[in-house]
PDB file of C-alpha atoms in Angstrom:
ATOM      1  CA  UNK A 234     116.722  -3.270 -45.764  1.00  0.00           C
ATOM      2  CA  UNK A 235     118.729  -5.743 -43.519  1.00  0.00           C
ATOM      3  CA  UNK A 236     117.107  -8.480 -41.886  1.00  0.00           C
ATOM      4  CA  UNK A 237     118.253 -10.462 -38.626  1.00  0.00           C
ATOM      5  CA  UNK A 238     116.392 -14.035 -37.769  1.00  0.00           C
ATOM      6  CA  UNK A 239     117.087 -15.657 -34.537  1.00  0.00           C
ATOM      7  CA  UNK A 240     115.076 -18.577 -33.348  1.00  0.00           C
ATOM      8  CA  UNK A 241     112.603 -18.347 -36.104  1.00  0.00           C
ATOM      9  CA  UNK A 242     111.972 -14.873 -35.827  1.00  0.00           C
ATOM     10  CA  UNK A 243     113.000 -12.573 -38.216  1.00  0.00           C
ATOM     11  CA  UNK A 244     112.967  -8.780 -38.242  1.00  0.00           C
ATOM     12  CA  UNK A 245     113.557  -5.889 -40.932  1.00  0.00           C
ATOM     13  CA  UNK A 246     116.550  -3.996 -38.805  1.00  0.00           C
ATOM     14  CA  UNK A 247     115.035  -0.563 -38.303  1.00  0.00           C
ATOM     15  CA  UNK A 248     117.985   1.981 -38.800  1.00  0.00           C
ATOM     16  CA  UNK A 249     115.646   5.216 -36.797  1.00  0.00           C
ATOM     17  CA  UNK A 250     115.705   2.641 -33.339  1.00  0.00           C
ATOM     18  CA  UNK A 251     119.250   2.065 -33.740  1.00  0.00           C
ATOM     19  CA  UNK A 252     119.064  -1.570 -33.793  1.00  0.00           C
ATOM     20  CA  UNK A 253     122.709  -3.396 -33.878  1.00  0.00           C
ATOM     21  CA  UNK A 254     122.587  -7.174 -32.223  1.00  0.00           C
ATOM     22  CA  UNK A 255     125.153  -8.718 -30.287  1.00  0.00           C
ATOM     23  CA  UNK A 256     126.472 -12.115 -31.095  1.00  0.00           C
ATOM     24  CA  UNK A 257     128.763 -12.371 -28.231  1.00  0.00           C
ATOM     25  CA  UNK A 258     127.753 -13.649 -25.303  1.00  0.00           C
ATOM     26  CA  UNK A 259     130.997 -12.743 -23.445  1.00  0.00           C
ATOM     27  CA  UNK A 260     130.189  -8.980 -23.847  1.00  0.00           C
ATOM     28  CA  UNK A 261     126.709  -9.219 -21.949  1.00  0.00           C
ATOM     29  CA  UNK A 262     128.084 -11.686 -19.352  1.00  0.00           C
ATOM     30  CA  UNK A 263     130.905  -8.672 -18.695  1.00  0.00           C
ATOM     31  CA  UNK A 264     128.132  -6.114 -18.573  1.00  0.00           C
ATOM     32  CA  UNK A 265     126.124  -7.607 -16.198  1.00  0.00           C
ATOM     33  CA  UNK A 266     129.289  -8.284 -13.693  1.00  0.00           C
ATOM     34  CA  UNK A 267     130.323  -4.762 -13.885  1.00  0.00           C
ATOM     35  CA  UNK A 268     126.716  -3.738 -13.030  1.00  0.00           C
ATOM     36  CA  UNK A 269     126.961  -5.754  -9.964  1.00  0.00           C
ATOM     37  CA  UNK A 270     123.545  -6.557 -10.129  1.00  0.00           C
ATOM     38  CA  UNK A 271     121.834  -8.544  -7.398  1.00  0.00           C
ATOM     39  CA  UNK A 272     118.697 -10.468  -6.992  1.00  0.00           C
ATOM     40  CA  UNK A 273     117.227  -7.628  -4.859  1.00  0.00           C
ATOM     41  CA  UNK A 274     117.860  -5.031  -7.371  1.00  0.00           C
ATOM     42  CA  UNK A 275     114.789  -3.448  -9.192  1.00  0.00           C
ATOM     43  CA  UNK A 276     116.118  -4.043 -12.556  1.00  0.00           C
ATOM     44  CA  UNK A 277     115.434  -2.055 -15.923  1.00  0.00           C
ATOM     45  CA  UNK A 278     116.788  -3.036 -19.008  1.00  0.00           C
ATOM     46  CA  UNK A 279     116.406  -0.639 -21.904  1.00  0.00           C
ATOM     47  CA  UNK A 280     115.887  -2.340 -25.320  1.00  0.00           C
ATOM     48  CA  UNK A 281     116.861  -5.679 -24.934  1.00  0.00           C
ATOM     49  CA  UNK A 282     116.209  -6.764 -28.690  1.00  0.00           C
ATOM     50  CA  UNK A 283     116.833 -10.550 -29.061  1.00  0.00           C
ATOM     51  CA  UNK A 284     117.757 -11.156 -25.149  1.00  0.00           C
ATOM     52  CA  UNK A 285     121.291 -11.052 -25.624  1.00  0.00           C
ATOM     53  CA  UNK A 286     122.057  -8.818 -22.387  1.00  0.00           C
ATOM     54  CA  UNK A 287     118.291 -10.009 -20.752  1.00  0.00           C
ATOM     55  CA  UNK A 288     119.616 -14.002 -20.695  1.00  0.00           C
ATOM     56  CA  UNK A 289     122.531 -12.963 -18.846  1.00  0.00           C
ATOM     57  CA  UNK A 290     120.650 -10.839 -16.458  1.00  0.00           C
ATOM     58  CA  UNK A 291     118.167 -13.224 -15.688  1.00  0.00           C
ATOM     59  CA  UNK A 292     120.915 -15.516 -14.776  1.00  0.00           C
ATOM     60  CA  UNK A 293     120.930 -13.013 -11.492  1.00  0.00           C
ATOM     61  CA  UNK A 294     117.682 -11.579 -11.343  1.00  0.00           C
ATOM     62  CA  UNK A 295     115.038 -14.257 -12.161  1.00  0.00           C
ATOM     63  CA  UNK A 296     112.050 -11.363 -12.617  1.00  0.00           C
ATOM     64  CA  UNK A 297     112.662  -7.637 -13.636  1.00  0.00           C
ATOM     65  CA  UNK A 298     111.166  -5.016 -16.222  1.00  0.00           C
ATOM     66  CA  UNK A 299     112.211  -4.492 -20.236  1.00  0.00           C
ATOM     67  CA  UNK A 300     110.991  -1.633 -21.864  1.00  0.00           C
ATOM     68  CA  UNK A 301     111.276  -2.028 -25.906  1.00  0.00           C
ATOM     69  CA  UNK A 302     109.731  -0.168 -28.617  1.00  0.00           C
ATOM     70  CA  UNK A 303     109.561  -2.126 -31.609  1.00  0.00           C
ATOM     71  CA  UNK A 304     106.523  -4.721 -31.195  1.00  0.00           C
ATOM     72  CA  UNK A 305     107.944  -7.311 -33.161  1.00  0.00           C
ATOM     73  CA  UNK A 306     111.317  -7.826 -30.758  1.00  0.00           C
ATOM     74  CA  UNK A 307     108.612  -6.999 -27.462  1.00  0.00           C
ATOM     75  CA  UNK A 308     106.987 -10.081 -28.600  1.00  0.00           C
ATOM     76  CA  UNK A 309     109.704 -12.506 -28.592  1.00  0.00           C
ATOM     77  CA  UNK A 310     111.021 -10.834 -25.403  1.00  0.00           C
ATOM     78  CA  UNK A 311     107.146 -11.920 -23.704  1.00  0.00           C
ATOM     79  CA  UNK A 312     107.656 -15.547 -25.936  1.00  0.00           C
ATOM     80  CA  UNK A 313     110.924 -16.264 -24.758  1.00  0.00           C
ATOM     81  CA  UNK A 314     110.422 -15.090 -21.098  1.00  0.00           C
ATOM     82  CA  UNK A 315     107.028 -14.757 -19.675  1.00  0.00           C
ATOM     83  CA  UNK A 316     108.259 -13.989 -16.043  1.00  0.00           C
ATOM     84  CA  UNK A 317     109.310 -10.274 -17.381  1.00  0.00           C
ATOM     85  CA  UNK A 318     107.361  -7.619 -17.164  1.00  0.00           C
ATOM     86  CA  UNK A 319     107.923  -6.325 -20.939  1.00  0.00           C
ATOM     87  CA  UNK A 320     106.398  -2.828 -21.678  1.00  0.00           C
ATOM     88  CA  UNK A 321     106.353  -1.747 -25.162  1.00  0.00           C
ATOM     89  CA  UNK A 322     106.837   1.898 -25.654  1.00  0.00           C
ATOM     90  CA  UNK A 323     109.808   4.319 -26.018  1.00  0.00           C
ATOM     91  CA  UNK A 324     111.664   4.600 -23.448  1.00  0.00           C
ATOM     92  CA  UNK A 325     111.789   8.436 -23.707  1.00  0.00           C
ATOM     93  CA  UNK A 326     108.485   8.379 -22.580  1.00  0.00           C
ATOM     94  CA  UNK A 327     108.452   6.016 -19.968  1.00  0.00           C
ATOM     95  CA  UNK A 328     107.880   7.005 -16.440  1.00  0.00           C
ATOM     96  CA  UNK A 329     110.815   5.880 -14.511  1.00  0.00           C
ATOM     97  CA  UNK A 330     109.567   7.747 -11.092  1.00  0.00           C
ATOM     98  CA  UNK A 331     106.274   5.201 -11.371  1.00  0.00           C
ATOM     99  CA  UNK A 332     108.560   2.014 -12.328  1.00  0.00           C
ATOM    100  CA  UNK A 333     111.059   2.811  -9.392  1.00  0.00           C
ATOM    101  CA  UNK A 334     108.541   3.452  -7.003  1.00  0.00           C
ATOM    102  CA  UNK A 335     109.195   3.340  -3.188  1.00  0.00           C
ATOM    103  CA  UNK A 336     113.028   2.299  -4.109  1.00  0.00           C
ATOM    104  CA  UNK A 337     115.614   2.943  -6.648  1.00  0.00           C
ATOM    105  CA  UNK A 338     116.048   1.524 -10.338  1.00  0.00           C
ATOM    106  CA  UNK A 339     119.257  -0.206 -11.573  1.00  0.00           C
ATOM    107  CA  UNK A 340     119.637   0.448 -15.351  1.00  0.00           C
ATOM    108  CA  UNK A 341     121.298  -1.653 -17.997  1.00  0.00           C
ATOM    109  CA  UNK A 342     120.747  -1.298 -21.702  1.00  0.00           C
ATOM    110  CA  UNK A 343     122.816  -1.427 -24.664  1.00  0.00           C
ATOM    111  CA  UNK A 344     121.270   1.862 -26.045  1.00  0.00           C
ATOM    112  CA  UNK A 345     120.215   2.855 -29.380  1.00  0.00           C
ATOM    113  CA  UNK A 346     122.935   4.982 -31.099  1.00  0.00           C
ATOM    114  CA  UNK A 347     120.374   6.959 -32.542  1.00  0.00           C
ATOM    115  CA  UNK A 348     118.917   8.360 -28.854  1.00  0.00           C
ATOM    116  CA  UNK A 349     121.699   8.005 -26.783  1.00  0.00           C
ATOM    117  CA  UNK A 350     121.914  11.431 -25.809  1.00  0.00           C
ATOM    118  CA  UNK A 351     118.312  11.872 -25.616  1.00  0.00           C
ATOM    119  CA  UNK A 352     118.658   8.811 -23.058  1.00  0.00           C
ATOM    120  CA  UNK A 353     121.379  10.070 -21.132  1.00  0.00           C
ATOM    121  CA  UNK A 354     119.768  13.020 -20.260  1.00  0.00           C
ATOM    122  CA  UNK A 355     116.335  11.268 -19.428  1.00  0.00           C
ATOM    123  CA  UNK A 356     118.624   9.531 -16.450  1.00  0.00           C
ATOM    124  CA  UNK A 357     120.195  12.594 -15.653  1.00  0.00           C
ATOM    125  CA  UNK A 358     116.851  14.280 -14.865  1.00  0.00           C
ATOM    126  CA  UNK A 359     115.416  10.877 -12.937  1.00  0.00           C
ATOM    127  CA  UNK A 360     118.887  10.762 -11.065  1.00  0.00           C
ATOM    128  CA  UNK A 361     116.854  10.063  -8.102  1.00  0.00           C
ATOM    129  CA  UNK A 362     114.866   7.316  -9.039  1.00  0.00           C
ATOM    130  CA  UNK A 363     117.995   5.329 -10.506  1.00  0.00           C
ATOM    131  CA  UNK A 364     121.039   3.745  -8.035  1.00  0.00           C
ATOM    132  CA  UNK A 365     123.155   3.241 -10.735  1.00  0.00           C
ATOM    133  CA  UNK A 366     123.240   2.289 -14.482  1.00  0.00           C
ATOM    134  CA  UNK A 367     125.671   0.212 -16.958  1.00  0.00           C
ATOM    135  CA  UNK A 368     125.313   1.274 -20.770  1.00  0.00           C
ATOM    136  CA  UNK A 369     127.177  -0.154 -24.018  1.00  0.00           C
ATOM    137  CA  UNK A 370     127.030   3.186 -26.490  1.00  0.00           C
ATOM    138  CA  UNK A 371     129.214   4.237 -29.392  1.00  0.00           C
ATOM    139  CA  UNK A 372     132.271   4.975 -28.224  1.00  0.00           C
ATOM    140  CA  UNK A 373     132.384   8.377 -29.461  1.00  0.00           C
ATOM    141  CA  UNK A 374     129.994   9.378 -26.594  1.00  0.00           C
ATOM    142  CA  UNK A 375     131.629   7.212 -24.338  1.00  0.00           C
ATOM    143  CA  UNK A 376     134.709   9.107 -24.456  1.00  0.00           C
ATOM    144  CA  UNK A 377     132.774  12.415 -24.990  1.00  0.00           C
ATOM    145  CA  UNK A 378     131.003  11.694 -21.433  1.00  0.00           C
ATOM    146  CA  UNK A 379     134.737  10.845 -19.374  1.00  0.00           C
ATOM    147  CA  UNK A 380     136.541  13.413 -21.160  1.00  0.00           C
ATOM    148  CA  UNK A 381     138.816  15.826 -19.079  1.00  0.00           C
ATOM    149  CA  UNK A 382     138.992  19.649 -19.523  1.00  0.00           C
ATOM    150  CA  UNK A 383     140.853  21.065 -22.057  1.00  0.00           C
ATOM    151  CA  UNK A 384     140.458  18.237 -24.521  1.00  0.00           C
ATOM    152  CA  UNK A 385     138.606  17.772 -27.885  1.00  0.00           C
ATOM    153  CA  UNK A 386     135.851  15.805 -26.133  1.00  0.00           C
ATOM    154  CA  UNK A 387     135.128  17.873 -23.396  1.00  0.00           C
ATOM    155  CA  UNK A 388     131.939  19.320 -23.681  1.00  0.00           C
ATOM    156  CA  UNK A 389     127.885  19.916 -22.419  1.00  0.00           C
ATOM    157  CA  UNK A 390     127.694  16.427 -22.016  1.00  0.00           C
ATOM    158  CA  UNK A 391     130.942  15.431 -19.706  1.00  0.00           C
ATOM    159  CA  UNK A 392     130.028  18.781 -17.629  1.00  0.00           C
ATOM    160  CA  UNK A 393     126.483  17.456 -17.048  1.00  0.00           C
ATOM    161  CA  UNK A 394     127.122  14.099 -16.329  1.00  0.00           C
ATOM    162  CA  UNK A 395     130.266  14.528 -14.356  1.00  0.00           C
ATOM    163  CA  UNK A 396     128.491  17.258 -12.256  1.00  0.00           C
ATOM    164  CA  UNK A 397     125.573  14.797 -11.115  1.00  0.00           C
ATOM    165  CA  UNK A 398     127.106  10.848 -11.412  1.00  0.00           C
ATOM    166  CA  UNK A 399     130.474   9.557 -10.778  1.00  0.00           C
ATOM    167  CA  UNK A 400     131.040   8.068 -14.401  1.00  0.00           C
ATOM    168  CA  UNK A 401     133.628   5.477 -15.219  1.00  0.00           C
ATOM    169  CA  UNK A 402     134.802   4.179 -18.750  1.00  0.00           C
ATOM    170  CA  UNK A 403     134.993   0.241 -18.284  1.00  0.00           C
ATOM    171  CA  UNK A 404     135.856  -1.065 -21.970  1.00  0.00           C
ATOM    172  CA  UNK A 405     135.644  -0.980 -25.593  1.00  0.00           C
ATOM    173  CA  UNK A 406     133.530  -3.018 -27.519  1.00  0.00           C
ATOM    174  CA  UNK A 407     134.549  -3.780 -31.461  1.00  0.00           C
ATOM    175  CA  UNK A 408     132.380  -3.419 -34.016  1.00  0.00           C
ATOM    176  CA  UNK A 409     132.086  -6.944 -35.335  1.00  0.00           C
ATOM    177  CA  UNK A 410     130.338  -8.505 -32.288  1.00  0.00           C
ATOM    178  CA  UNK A 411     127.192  -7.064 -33.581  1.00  0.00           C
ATOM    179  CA  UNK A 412     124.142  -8.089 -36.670  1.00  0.00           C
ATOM    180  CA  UNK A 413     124.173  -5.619 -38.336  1.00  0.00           C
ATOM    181  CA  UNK A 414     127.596  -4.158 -38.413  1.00  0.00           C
ATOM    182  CA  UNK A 415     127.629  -0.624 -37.485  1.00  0.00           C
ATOM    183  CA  UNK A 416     130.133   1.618 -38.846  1.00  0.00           C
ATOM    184  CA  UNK A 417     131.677   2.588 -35.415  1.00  0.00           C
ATOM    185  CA  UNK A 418     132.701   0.952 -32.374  1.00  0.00           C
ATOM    186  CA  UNK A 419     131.098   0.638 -28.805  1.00  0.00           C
ATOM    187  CA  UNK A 420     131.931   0.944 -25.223  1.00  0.00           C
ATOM    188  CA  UNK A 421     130.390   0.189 -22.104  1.00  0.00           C
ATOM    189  CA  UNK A 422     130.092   2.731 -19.227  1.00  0.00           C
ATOM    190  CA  UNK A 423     128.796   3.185 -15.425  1.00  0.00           C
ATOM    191  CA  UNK A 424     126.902   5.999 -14.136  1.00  0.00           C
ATOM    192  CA  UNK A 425     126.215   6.441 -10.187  1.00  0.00           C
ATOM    193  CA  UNK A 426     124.220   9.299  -9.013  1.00  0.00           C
ATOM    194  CA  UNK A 427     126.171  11.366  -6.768  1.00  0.00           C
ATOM    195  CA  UNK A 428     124.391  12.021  -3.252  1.00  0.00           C
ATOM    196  CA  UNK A 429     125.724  15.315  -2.596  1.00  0.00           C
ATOM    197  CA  UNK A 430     126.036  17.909  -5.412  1.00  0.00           C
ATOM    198  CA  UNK A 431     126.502  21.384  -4.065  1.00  0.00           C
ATOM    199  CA  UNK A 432     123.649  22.892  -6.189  1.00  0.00           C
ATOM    200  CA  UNK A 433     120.316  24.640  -4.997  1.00  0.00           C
ATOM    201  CA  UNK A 434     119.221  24.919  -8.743  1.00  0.00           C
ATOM    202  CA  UNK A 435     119.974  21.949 -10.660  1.00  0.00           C
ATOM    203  CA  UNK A 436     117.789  23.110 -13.964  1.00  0.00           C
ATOM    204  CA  UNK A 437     119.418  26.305 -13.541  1.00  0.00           C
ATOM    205  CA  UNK A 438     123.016  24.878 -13.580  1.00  0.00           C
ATOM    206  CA  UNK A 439     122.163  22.717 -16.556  1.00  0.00           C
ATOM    207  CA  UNK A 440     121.183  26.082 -18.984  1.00  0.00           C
ATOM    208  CA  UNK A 441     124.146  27.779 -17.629  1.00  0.00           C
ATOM    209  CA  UNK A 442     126.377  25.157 -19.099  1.00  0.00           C
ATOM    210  CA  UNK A 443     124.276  25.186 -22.234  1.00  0.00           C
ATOM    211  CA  UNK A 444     125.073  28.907 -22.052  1.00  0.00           C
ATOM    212  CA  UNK A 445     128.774  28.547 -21.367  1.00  0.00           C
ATOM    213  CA  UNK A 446     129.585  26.234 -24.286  1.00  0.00           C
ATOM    214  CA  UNK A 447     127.274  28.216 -26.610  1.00  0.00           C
ATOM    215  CA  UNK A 448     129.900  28.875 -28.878  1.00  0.00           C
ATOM    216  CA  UNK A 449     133.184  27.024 -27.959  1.00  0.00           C
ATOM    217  CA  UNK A 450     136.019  29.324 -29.136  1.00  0.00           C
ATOM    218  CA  UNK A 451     134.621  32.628 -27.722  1.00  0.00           C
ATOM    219  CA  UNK A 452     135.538  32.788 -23.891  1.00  0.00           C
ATOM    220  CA  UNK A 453     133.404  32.849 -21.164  1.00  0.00           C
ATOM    221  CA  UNK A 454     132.559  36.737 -21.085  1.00  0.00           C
ATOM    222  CA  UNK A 455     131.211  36.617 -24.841  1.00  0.00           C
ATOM    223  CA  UNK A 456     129.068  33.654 -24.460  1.00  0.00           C
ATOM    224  CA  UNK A 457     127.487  34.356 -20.617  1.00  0.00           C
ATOM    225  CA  UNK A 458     127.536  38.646 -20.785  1.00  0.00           C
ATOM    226  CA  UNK A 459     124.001  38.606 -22.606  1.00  0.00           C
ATOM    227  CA  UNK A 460     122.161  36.568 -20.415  1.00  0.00           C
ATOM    228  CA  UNK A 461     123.855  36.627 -16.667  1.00  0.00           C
ATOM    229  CA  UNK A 462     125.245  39.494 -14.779  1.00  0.00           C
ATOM    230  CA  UNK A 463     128.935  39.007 -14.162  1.00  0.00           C
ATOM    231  CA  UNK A 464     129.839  41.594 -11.732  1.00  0.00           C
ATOM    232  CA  UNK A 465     131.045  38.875  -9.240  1.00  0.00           C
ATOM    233  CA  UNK A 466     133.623  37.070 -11.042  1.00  0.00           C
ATOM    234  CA  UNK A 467     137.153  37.477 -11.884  1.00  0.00           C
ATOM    235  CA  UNK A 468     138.075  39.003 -15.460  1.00  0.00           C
ATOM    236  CA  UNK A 469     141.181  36.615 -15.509  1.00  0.00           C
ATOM    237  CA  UNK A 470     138.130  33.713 -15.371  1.00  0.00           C
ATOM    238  CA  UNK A 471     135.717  35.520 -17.569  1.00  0.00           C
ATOM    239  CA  UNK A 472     139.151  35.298 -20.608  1.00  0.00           C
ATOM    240  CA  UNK A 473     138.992  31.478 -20.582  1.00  0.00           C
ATOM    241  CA  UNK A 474     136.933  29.522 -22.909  1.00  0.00           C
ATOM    242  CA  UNK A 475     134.483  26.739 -21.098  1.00  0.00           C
ATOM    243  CA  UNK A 476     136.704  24.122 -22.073  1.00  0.00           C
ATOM    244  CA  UNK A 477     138.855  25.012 -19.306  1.00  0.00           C
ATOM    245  CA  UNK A 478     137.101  24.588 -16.333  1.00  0.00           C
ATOM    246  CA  UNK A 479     136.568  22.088 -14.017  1.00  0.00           C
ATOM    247  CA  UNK A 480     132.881  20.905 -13.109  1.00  0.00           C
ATOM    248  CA  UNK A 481     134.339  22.497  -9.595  1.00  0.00           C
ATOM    249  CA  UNK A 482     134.953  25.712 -11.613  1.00  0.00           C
ATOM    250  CA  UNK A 483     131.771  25.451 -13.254  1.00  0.00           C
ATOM    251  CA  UNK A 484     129.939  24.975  -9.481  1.00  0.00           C
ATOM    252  CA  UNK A 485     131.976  27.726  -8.672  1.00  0.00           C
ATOM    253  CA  UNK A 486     131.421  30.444 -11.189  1.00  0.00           C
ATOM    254  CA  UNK A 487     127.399  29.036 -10.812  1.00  0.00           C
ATOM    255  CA  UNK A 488     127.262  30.499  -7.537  1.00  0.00           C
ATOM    256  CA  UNK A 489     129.096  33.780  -8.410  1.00  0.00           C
ATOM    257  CA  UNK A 490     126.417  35.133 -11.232  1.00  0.00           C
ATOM    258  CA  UNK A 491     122.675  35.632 -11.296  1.00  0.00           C
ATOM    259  CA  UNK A 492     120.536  35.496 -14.069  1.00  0.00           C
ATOM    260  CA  UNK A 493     119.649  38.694 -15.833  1.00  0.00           C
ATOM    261  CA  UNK A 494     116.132  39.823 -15.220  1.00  0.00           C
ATOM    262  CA  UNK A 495     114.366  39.500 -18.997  1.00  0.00           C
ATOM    263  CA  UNK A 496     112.985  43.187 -18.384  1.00  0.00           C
ATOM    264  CA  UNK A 497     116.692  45.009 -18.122  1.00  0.00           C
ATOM    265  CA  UNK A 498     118.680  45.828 -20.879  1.00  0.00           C
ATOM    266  CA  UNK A 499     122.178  46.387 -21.240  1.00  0.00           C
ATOM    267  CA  UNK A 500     123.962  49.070 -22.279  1.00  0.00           C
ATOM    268  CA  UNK A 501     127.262  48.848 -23.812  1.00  0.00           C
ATOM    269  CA  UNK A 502     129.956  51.922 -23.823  1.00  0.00           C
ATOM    270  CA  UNK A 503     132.689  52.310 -26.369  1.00  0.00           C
ATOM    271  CA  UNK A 504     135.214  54.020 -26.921  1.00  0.00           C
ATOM    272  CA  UNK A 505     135.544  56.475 -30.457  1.00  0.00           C
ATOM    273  CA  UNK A 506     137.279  53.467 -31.627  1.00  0.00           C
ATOM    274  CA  UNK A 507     134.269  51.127 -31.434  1.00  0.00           C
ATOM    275  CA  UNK A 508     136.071  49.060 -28.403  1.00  0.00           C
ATOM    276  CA  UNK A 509     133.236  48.203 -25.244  1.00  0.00           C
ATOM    277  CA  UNK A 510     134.626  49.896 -22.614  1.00  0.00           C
ATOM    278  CA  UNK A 511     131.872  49.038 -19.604  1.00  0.00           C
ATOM    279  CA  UNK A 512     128.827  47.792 -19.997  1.00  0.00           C
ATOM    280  CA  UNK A 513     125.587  49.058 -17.122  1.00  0.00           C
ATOM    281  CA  UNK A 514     122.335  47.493 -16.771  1.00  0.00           C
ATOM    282  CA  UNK A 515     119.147  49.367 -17.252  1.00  0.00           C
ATOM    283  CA  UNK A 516     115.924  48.033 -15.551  1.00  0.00           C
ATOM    284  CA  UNK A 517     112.602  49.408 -15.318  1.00  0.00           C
TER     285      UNK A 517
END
């Protein structure tokens, strides 16, 4: 098991909470300038491990909140900078409504690459508690998160994101400014929570995508027909795969279709040939 030791303290690296240490301090300093952090800001920093990004924050902010799970690193974090407020749990299970209170949290983290999905989607659902947030992940998701339609990386996560934050790639980080070495690069990207998204049903939207990308080369019509009624929208949109559209389009086709009700039951007609020919909807 690899070990790290910085200013007498020495920890076995724990490979389930992702841990990776930066050794440049030009990389935090960056982060923190893109975050545009200010002293009035209700700061959170996710897993701040040895202080690397925290030193540079505090630079700004002189008193915010860390949340980190492993109670070794929490204990150099309280050791090293008793004005924090250091809580040591997961962050997955941290209540970011309570910590944000009355105002609005501004995240910065250089996440686990273990959870980061997990994380990303904790934000998404506490949009409204957060103003904005600054993350170094691997790179992989990085890209996966800005990707445009009709690429490789577009996917669930780009639709979901891009549908509720303006995201922005800001740079890549290489692998050797970190203790251990990980086996893939970083990058570092910002997430602002939109203020008007033209949704009524955000939960709803979010297992429609699910549904939509269920399985990426069938088109639309195969992966939605089971569980949505379809009556509403155009066959020419129904042919394309989910990789094609927009987060527009997806808004769009949202707002044409209901969900089927769990009682009804369709029926499919085919021809002698075996080919559907219409499909009708039988409810009790």
């Amino acid at each position: 098991m690899a070990k790290v030791e910085y200013k007498h303290t020495e920890i076995a690296v724990k490979k389930q909470l992702g841990q990776n240490f930066l050794t440049d301090r030009n990389i935090p300093k960056k982060i923190v300038r893109i975050s545009e952090a200010e002293d009035a800001d209700r700061i959170l920093e996710i897993g701040p491990g040895f202080g690397a990004l925290t030193r540079e924050i505090r630079g700004i902010v002189p008193s915010f909140t860390v949340v980190e799970k492993d109670p070794k690193l929490a204990a150099f974090i309280r050791s090293e900078y008793p004005e924090l407020t250091v809580i040591e749990a997961d962050f997955l299970k941290t209540d970011l409504q309570a910590l944000a209170g009355s105002g609005k949290l501004c995240v910065l983290g250089n996440i686990p690459y273990s959870i980061t999905s997990p994380i990303l989607f904790k934000l998404l659902e506490n949009r409204k508690s957060i103003s904005r947030a600054t993350l170094m992940m691997q790179h992989e998701v990085a890209m996966r998160i800005v990707a445009e339609p009709s690429t490789r990386d577009y996917g669930i996560l780009a639709v979901q994101l891009q549908a509720f934050f303006d995201v922005r790639y800001c740079f890549k980080v290489g692998r050797k400014v970190f203790r251990p070495q990980p086996g893939v690069d970083s990058a570092v990207i910002t997430l602002k929570p939109k203020e008007d998204v033209p949704l009524a049903d955000p939960e709803g939207f979010s297992r429609f995508v699910r549904c939509a990308f269920r399985q990426r080369r069938k088109t639309l019509l195969n992966n939605l027909k089971d569980d949505y009624n379809l009556e509403q929208t155009s066959h020419e949109t129904l042919a394309l795969r989910a990789e094609a559209l927009t987060v527009d389009d997806f808004f769009r086709l949202f707002h044409s279709i209901t969900k089927k009700d769990p009682q009804c039951r369709s029926i499919r007609r085919t021809n002698k040939n075996g080919r559907e020919t219409s499909t009708i909807v039988d409810c009790p």
